[in-house]
C-alpha atoms as a printed R data frame, in Angstrom:
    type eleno elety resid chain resno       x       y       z
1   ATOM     1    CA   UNK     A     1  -6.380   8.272  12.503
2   ATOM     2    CA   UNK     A     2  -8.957  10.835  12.290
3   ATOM     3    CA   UNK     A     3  -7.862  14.278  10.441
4   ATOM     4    CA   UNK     A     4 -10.123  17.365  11.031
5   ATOM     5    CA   UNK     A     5  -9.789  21.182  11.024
6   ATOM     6    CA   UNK     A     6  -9.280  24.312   8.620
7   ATOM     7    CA   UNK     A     7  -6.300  23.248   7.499
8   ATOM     8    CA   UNK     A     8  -6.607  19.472   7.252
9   ATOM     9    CA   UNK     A     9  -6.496  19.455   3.710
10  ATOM    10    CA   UNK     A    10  -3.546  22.065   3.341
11  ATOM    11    CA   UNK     A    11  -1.636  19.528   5.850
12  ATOM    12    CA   UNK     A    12  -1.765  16.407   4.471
13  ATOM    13    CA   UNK     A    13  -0.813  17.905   1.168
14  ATOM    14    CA   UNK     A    14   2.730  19.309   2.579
15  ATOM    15    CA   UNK     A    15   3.175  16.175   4.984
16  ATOM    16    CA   UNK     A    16   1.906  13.428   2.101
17  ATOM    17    CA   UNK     A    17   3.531  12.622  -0.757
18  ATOM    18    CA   UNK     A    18   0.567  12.060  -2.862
19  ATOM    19    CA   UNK     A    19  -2.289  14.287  -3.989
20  ATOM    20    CA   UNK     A    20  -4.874  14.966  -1.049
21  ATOM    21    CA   UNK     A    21  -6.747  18.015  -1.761
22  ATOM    22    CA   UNK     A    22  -9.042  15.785  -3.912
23  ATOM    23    CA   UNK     A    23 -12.967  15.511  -4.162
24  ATOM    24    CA   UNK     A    24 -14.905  13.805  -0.695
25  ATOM    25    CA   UNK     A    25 -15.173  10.069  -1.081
26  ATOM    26    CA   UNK     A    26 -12.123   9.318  -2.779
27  ATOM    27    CA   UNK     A    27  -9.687   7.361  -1.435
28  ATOM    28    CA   UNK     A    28  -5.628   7.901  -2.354
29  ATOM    29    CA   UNK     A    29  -2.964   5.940  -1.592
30  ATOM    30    CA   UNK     A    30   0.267   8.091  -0.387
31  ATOM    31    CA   UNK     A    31   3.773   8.043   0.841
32  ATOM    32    CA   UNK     A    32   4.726  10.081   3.771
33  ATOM    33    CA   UNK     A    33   8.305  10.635   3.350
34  ATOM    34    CA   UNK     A    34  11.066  12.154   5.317
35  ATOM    35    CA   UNK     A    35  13.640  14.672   3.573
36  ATOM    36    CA   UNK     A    36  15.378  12.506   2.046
37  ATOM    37    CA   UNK     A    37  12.385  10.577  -0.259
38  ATOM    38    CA   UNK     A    38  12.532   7.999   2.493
39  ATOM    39    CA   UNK     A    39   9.214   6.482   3.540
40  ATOM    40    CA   UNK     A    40   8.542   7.017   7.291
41  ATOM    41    CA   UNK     A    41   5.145   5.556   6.217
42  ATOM    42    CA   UNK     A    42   2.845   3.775   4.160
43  ATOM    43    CA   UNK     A    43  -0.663   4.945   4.459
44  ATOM    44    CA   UNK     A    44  -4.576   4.959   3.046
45  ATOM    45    CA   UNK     A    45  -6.276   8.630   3.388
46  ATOM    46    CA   UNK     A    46  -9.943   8.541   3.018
47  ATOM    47    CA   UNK     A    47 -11.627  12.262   2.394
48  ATOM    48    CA   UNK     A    48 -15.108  11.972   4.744
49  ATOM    49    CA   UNK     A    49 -15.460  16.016   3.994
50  ATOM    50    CA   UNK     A    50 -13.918  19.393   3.234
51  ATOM    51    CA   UNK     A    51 -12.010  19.581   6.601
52  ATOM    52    CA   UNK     A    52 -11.622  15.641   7.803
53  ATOM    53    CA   UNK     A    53  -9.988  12.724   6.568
54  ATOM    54    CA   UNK     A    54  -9.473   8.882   7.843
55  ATOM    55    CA   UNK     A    55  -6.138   8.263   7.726
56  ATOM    56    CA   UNK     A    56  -5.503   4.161   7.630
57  ATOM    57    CA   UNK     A    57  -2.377   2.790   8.745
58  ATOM    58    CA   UNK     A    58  -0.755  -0.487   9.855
59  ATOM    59    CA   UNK     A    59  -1.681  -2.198  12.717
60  ATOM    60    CA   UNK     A    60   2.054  -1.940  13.797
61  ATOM    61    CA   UNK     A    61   2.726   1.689  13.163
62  ATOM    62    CA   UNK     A    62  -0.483   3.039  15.464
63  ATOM    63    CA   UNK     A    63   1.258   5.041  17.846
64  ATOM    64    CA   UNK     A    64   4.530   5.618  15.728
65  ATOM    65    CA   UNK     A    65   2.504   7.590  12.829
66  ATOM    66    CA   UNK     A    66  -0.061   9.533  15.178
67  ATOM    67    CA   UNK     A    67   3.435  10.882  17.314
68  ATOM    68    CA   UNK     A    68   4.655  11.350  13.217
69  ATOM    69    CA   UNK     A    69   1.833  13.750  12.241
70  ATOM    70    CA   UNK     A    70   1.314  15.349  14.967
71  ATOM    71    CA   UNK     A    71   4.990  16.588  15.179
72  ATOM    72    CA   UNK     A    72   4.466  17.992  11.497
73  ATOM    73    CA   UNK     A    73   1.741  20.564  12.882
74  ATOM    74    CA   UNK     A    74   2.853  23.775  12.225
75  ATOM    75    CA   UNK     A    75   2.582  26.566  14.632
76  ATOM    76    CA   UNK     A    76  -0.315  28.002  12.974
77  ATOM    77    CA   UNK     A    77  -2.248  25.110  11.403
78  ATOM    78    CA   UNK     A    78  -5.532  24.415  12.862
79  ATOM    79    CA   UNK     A    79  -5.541  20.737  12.576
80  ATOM    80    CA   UNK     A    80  -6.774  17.819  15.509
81  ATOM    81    CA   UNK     A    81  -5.955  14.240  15.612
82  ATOM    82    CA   UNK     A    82  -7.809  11.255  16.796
83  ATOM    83    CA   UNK     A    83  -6.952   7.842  16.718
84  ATOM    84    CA   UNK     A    84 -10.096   6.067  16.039
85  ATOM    85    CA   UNK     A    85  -8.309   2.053  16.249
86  ATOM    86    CA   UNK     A    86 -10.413   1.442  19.339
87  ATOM    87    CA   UNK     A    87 -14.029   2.871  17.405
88  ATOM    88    CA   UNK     A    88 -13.770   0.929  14.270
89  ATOM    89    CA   UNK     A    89 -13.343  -2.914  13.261
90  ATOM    90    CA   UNK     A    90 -12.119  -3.242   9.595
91  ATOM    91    CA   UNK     A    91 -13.231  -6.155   7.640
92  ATOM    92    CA   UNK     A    92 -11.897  -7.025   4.002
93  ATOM    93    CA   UNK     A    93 -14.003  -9.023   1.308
94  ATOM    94    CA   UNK     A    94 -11.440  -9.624  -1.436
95  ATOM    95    CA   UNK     A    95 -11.119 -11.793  -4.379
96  ATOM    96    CA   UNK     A    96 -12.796 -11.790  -8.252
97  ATOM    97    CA   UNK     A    97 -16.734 -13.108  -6.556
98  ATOM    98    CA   UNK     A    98 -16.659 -10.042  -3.727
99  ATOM    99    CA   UNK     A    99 -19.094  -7.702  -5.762
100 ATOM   100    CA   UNK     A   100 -21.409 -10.676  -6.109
101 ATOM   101    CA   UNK     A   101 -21.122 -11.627  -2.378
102 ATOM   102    CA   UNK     A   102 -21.232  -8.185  -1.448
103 ATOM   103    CA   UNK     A   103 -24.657  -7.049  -3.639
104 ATOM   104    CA   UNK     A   104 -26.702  -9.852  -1.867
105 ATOM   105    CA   UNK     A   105 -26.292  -8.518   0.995
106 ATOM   106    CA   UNK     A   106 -26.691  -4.767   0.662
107 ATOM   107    CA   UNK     A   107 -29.313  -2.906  -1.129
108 ATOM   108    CA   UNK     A   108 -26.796   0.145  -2.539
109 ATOM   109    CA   UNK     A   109 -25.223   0.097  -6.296
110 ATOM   110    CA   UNK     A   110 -21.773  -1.871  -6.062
111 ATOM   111    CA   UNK     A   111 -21.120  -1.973  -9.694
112 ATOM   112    CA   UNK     A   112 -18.055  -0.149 -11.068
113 ATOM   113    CA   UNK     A   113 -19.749   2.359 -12.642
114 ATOM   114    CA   UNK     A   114 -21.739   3.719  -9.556
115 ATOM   115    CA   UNK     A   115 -18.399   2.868  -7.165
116 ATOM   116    CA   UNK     A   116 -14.849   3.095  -8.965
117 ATOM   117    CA   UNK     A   117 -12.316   1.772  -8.025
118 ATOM   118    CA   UNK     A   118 -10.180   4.252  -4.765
119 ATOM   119    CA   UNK     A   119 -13.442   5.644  -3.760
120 ATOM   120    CA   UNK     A   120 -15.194   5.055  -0.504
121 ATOM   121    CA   UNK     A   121 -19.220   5.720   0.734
122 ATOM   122    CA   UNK     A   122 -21.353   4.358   3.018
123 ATOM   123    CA   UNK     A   123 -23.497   1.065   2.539
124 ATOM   124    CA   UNK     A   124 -25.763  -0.525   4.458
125 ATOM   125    CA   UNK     A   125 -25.164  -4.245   5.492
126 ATOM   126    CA   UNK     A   126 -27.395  -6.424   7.558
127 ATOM   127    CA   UNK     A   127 -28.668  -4.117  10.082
128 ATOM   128    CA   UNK     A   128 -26.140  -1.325  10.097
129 ATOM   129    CA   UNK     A   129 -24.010   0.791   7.857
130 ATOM   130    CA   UNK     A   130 -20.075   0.357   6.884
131 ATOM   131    CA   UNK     A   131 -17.954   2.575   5.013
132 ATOM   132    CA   UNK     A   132 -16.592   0.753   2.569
133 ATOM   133    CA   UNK     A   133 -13.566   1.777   0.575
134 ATOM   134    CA   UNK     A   134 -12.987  -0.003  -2.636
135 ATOM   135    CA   UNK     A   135  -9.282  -1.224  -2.273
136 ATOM   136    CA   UNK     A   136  -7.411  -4.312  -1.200
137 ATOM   137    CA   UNK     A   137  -4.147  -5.517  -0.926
138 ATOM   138    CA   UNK     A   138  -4.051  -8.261  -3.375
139 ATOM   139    CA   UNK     A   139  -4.581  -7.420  -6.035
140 ATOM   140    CA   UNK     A   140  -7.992  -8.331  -7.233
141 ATOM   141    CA   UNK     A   141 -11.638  -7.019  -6.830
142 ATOM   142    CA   UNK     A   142 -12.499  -6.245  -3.144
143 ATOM   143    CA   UNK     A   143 -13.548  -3.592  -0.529
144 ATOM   144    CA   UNK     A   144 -12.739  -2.941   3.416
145 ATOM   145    CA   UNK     A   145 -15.601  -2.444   5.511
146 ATOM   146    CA   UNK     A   146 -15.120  -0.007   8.367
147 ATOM   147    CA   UNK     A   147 -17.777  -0.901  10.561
148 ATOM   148    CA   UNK     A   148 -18.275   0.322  14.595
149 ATOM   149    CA   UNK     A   149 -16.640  -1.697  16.782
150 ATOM   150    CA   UNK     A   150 -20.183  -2.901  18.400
151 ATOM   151    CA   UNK     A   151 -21.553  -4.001  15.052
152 ATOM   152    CA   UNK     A   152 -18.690  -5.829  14.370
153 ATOM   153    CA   UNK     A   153 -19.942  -9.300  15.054
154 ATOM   154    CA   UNK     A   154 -23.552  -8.392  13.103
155 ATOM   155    CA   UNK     A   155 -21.320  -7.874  10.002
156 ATOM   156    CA   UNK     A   156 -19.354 -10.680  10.320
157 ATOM   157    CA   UNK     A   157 -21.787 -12.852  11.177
158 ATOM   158    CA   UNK     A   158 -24.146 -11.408   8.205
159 ATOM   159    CA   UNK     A   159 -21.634 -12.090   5.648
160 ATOM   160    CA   UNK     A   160 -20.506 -15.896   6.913
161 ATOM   161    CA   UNK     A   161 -23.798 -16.847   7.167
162 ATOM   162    CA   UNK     A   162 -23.497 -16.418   3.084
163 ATOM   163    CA   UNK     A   163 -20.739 -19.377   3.063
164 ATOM   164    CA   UNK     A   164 -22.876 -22.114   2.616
165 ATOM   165    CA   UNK     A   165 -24.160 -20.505  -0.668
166 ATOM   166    CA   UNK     A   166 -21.079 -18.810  -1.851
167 ATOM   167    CA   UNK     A   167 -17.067 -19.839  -2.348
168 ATOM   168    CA   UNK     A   168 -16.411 -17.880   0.748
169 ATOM   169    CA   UNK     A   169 -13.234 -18.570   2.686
170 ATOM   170    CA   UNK     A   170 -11.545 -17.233   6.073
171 ATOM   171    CA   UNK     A   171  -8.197 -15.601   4.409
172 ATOM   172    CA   UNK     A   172  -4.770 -16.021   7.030
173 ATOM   173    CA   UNK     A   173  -1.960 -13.432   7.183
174 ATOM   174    CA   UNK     A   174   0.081 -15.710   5.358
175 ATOM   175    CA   UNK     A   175  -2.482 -15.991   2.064
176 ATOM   176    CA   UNK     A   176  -2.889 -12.246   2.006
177 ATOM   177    CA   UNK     A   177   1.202 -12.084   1.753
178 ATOM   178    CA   UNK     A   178   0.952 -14.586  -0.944
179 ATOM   179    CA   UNK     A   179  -1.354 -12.492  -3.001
180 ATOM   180    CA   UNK     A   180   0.200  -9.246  -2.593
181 ATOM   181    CA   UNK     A   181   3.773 -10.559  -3.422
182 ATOM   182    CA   UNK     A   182   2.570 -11.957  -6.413
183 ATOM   183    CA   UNK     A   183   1.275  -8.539  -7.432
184 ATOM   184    CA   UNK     A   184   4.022  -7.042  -6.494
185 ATOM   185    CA   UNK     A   185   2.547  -4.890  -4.110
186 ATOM   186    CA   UNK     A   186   5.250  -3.672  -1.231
187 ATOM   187    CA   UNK     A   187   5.153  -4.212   2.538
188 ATOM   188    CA   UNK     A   188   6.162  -1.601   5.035
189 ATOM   189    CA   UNK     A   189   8.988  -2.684   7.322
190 ATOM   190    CA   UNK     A   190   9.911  -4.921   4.771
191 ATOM   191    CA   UNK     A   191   9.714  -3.476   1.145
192 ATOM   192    CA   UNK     A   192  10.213  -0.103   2.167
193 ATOM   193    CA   UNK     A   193  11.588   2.464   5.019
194 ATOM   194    CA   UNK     A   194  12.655   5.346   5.898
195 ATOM   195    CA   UNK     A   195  16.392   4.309   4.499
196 ATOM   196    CA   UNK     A   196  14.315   3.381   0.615
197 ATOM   197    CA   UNK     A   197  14.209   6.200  -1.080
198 ATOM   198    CA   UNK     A   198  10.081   5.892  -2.893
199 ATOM   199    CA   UNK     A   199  11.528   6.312  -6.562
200 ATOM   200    CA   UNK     A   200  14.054   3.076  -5.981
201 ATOM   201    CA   UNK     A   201  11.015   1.212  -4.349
202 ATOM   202    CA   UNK     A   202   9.102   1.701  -8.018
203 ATOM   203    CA   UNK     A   203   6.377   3.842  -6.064
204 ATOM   204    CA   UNK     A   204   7.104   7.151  -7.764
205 ATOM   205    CA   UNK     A   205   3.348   7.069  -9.301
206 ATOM   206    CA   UNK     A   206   2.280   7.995  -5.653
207 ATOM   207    CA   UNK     A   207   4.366  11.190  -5.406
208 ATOM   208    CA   UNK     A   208   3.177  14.169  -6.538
209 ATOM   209    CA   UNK     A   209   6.410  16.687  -5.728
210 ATOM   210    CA   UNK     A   210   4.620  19.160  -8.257
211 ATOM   211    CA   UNK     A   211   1.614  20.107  -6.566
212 ATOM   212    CA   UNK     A   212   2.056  23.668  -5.541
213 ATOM   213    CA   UNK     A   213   3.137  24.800  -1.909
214 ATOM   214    CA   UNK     A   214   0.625  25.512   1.244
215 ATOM   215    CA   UNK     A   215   0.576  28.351   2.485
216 ATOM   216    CA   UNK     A   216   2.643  26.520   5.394
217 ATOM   217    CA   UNK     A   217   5.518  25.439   2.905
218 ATOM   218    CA   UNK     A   218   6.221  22.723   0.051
219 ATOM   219    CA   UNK     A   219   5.974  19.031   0.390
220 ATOM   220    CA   UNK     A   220   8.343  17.297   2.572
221 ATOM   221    CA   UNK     A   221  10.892  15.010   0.314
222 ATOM   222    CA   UNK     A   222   9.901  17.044  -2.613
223 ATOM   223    CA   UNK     A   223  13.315  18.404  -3.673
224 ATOM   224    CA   UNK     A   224  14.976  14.715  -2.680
225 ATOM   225    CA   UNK     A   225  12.608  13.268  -5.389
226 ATOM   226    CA   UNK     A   226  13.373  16.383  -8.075
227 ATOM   227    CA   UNK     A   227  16.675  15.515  -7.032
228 ATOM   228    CA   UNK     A   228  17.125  11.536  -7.664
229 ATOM   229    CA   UNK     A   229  14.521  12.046 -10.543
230 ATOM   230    CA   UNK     A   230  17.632  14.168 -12.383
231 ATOM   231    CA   UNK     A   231  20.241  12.490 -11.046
232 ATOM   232    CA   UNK     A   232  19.046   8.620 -11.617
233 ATOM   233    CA   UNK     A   233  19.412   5.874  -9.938
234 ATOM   234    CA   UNK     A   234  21.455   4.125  -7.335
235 ATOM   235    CA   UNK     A   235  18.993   0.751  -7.130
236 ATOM   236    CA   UNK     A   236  15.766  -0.355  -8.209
237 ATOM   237    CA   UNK     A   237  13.614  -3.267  -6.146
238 ATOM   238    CA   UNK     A   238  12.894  -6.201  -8.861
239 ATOM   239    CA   UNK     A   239  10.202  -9.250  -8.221
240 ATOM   240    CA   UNK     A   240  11.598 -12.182  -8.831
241 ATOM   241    CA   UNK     A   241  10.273 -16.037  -9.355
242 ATOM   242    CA   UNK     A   242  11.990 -18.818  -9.141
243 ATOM   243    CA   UNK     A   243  12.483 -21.211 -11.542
244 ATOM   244    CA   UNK     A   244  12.123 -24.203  -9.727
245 ATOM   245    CA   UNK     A   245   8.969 -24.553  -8.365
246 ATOM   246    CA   UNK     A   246   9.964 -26.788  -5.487
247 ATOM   247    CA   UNK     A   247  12.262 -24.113  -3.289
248 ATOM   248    CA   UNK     A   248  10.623 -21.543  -0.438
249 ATOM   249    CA   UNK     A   249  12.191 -18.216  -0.123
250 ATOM   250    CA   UNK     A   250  11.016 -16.243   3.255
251 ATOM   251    CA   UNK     A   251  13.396 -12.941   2.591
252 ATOM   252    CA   UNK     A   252  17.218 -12.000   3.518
253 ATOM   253    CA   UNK     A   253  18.253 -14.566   0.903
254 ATOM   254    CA   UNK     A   254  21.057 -13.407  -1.304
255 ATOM   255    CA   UNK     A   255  20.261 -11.814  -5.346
256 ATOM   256    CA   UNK     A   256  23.077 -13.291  -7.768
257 ATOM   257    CA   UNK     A   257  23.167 -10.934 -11.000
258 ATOM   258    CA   UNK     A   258  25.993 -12.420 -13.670
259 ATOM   259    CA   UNK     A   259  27.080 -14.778 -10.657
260 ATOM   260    CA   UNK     A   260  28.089 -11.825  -8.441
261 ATOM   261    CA   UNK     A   261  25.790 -10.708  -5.398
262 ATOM   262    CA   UNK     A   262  24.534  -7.552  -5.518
263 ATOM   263    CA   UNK     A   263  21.475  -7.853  -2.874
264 ATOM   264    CA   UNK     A   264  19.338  -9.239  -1.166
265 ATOM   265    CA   UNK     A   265  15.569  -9.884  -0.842
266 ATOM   266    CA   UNK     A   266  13.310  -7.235   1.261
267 ATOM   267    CA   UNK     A   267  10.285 -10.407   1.666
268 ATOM   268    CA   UNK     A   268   9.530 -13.615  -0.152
269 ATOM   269    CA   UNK     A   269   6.470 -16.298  -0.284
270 ATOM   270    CA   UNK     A   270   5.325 -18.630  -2.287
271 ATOM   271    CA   UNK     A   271   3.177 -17.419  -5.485
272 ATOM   272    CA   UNK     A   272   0.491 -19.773  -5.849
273 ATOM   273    CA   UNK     A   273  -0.747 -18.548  -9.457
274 ATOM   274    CA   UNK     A   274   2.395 -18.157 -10.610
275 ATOM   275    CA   UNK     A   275   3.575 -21.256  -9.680
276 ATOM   276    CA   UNK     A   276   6.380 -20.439  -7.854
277 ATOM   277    CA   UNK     A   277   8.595 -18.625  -5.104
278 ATOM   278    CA   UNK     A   278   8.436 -14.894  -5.381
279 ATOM   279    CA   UNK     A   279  10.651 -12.201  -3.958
280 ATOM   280    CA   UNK     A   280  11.244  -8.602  -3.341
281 ATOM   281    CA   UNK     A   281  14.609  -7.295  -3.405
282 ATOM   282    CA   UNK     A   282  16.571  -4.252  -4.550
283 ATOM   283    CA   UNK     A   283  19.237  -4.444  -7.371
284 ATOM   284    CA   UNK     A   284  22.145  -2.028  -7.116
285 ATOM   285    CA   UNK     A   285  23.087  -0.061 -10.850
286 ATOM   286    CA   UNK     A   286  26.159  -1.174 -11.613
287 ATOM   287    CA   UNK     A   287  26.628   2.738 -12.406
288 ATOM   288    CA   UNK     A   288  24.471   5.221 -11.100
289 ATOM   289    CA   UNK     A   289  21.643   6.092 -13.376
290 ATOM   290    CA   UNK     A   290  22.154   2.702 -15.324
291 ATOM   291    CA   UNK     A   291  18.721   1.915 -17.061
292 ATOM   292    CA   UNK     A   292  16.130  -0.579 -15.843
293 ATOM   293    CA   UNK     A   293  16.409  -2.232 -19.335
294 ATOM   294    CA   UNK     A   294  20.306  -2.929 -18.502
295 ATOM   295    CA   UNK     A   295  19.718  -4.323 -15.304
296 ATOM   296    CA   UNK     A   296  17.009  -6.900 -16.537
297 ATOM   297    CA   UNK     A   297  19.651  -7.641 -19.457
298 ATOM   298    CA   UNK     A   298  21.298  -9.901 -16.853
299 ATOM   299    CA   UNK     A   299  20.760 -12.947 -15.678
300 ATOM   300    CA   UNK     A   300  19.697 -13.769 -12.183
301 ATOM   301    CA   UNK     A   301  19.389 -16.372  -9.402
302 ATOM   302    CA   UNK     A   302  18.849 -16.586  -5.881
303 ATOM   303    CA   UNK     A   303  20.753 -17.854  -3.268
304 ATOM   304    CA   UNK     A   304  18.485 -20.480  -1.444
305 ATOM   305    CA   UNK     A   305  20.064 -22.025   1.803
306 ATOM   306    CA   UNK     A   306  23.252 -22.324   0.073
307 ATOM   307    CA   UNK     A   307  21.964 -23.810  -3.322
308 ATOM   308    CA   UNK     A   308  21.746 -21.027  -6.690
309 ATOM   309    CA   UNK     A   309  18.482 -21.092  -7.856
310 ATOM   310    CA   UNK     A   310  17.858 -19.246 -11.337
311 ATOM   311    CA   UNK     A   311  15.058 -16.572 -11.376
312 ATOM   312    CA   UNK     A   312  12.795 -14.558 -13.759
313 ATOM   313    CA   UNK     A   313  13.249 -10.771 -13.267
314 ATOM   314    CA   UNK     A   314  10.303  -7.988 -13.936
315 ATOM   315    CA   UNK     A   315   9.483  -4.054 -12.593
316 ATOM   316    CA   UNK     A   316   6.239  -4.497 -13.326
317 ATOM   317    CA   UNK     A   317   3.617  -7.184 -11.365
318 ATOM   318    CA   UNK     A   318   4.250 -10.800 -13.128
């Protein structure tokens, strides 16, 4: 979703939850969240320039997010929107070899010095030019090339054409889930919606309720998040493995803390590196504001098609 205007910057800073008014070429991850610290979305900005920004979102939420910001327009903001889905085909090389892969095919610096890590440019690629933004979803080294939808083949082509030389492998839905869950990293329409509140779903990093007010107002779901921030709070989401390294979990199976069930998991797949099933899932405090160290004093276990599997508990990434 293209951004542009006077104001574009201004807007995305009262309708975001993180920090956008930040240099061209960086790239920020951000909540958009409704008045209550709920997340009515998950999204990627990219600054191109002073007055436009690429704003990624989920394949699923397309239409949803573009009805979303455009609604937030205030009467006197000059801001446009575009959705660009139909212009641009998005390609992700991922995993700890994707600099290596990646510099034999383009002639522009890729190291980490010349392109941190949340920053975007353009490189060239086989006989065209991607943006590439240096992010991915699981975890590990990697970069998503947004490349015109008629050079899309060129690109892909260009960089299979390297698989004969390089460990290079076609990655399914179902692998990228796997990676991400092991990380920790939290799935929209899953993980998180508008009913989460961002500080339960661990994700208060990405808010920035302090940044001072536009000249069009303060940040939507600031005072929600001042609010639960003093208050404490009423459930945290844990990750969770398995013990066992035989059982599946998918998500909706039940959370068991001292025996007693007290949630449920958001999503669950198998962890590959870690050698077992992982889940998301919020814990509710026993008392609100009770500490994360007393809820991972507990013990834990998982409901699993009827049989109580024991788990390993953690806030942060295993």
């Amino acid at each position: 979703l293209l951004v542009q205007g006077r104001d574009a910057a201004s807007f995305l800073d009262r309708v975001c939850a993180g920090r956008l008014d930040v240099p061209p070429g960086r790239v920020t991850y951000t909540p958009i969240l409704n008045h209550r610290g709920g997340y009515e979305s998950d999204v990627v900005a990219m600054r191109l320039r002073e007055d436009a920004y690429l704003i990624v979102t989920g394949s699923g939420q397309q239409v949803r997010d573009m009805d979303l910001l455009r609604r937030r327009i205030g009467p006197d903001e000059f801001v446009t929107l575009a959705d660009m889905t139909s212009a641009y085909a998005v390609i992700g090389v991922m995993g700890p070899n994707a600099r290596d892969l990646l510099t034999r095919l383009s002639p522009n610096d890729l190291s980490n010095e010349a392109f941190p890590y949340m920053t975007h440019r353009e490189v060239e690629i086989g006989d065209t030019v991607a943006r590439a933004a240096r992010i991915s979803y699981i975890g590990e080294l990697g970069w998503e090339l947004y490349v015109s939808t008629d050079m899309a083949n060129h690109v892909f082509d260009t960089l299979m054409a390297r698989a004969g030389d390089h460990p290079l492998r076609m990655c399914g839905l179902h692998a990228l889930d796997s990676c991400r869950i092991e990380k920790a990293f939290r799935h929209f329409g899953h993980d998180i919606s508008n009913e989460d509140h961002v500080l339960e779903a661990g994700l208060g990093f990405a808010v920035k309720e302090g940044k001072p007010d536009t000249r069009f107002g303060g940040m939507i779901g600031a005072d929600a998040v001042k609010a639960k921030r003093n208050d404490g709070l009423n459930q945290r989401l844990m990750q969770f493995r398995l013990n066992d390294a035989q059982p599946l979990l998918y998500h909706n199976e039940a959370i068991l803390r001292d025996g007693e069930i007290v949630g449920y998991l958001t999503s669950g797949n198998y962890g590959h590196h870690l050698g077992g099933a992982i889940g998301l899932g919020y814990v509710k405090c026993r008392e609100d504001g009770e500490s994360a160290e007393s809820q991972l004093g507990s013990e834990y276990s998982i409901d699993v098609a009827g049989t109580i599997v024991p788990a390993e508990v953690s806030f942060r990434p295993m």
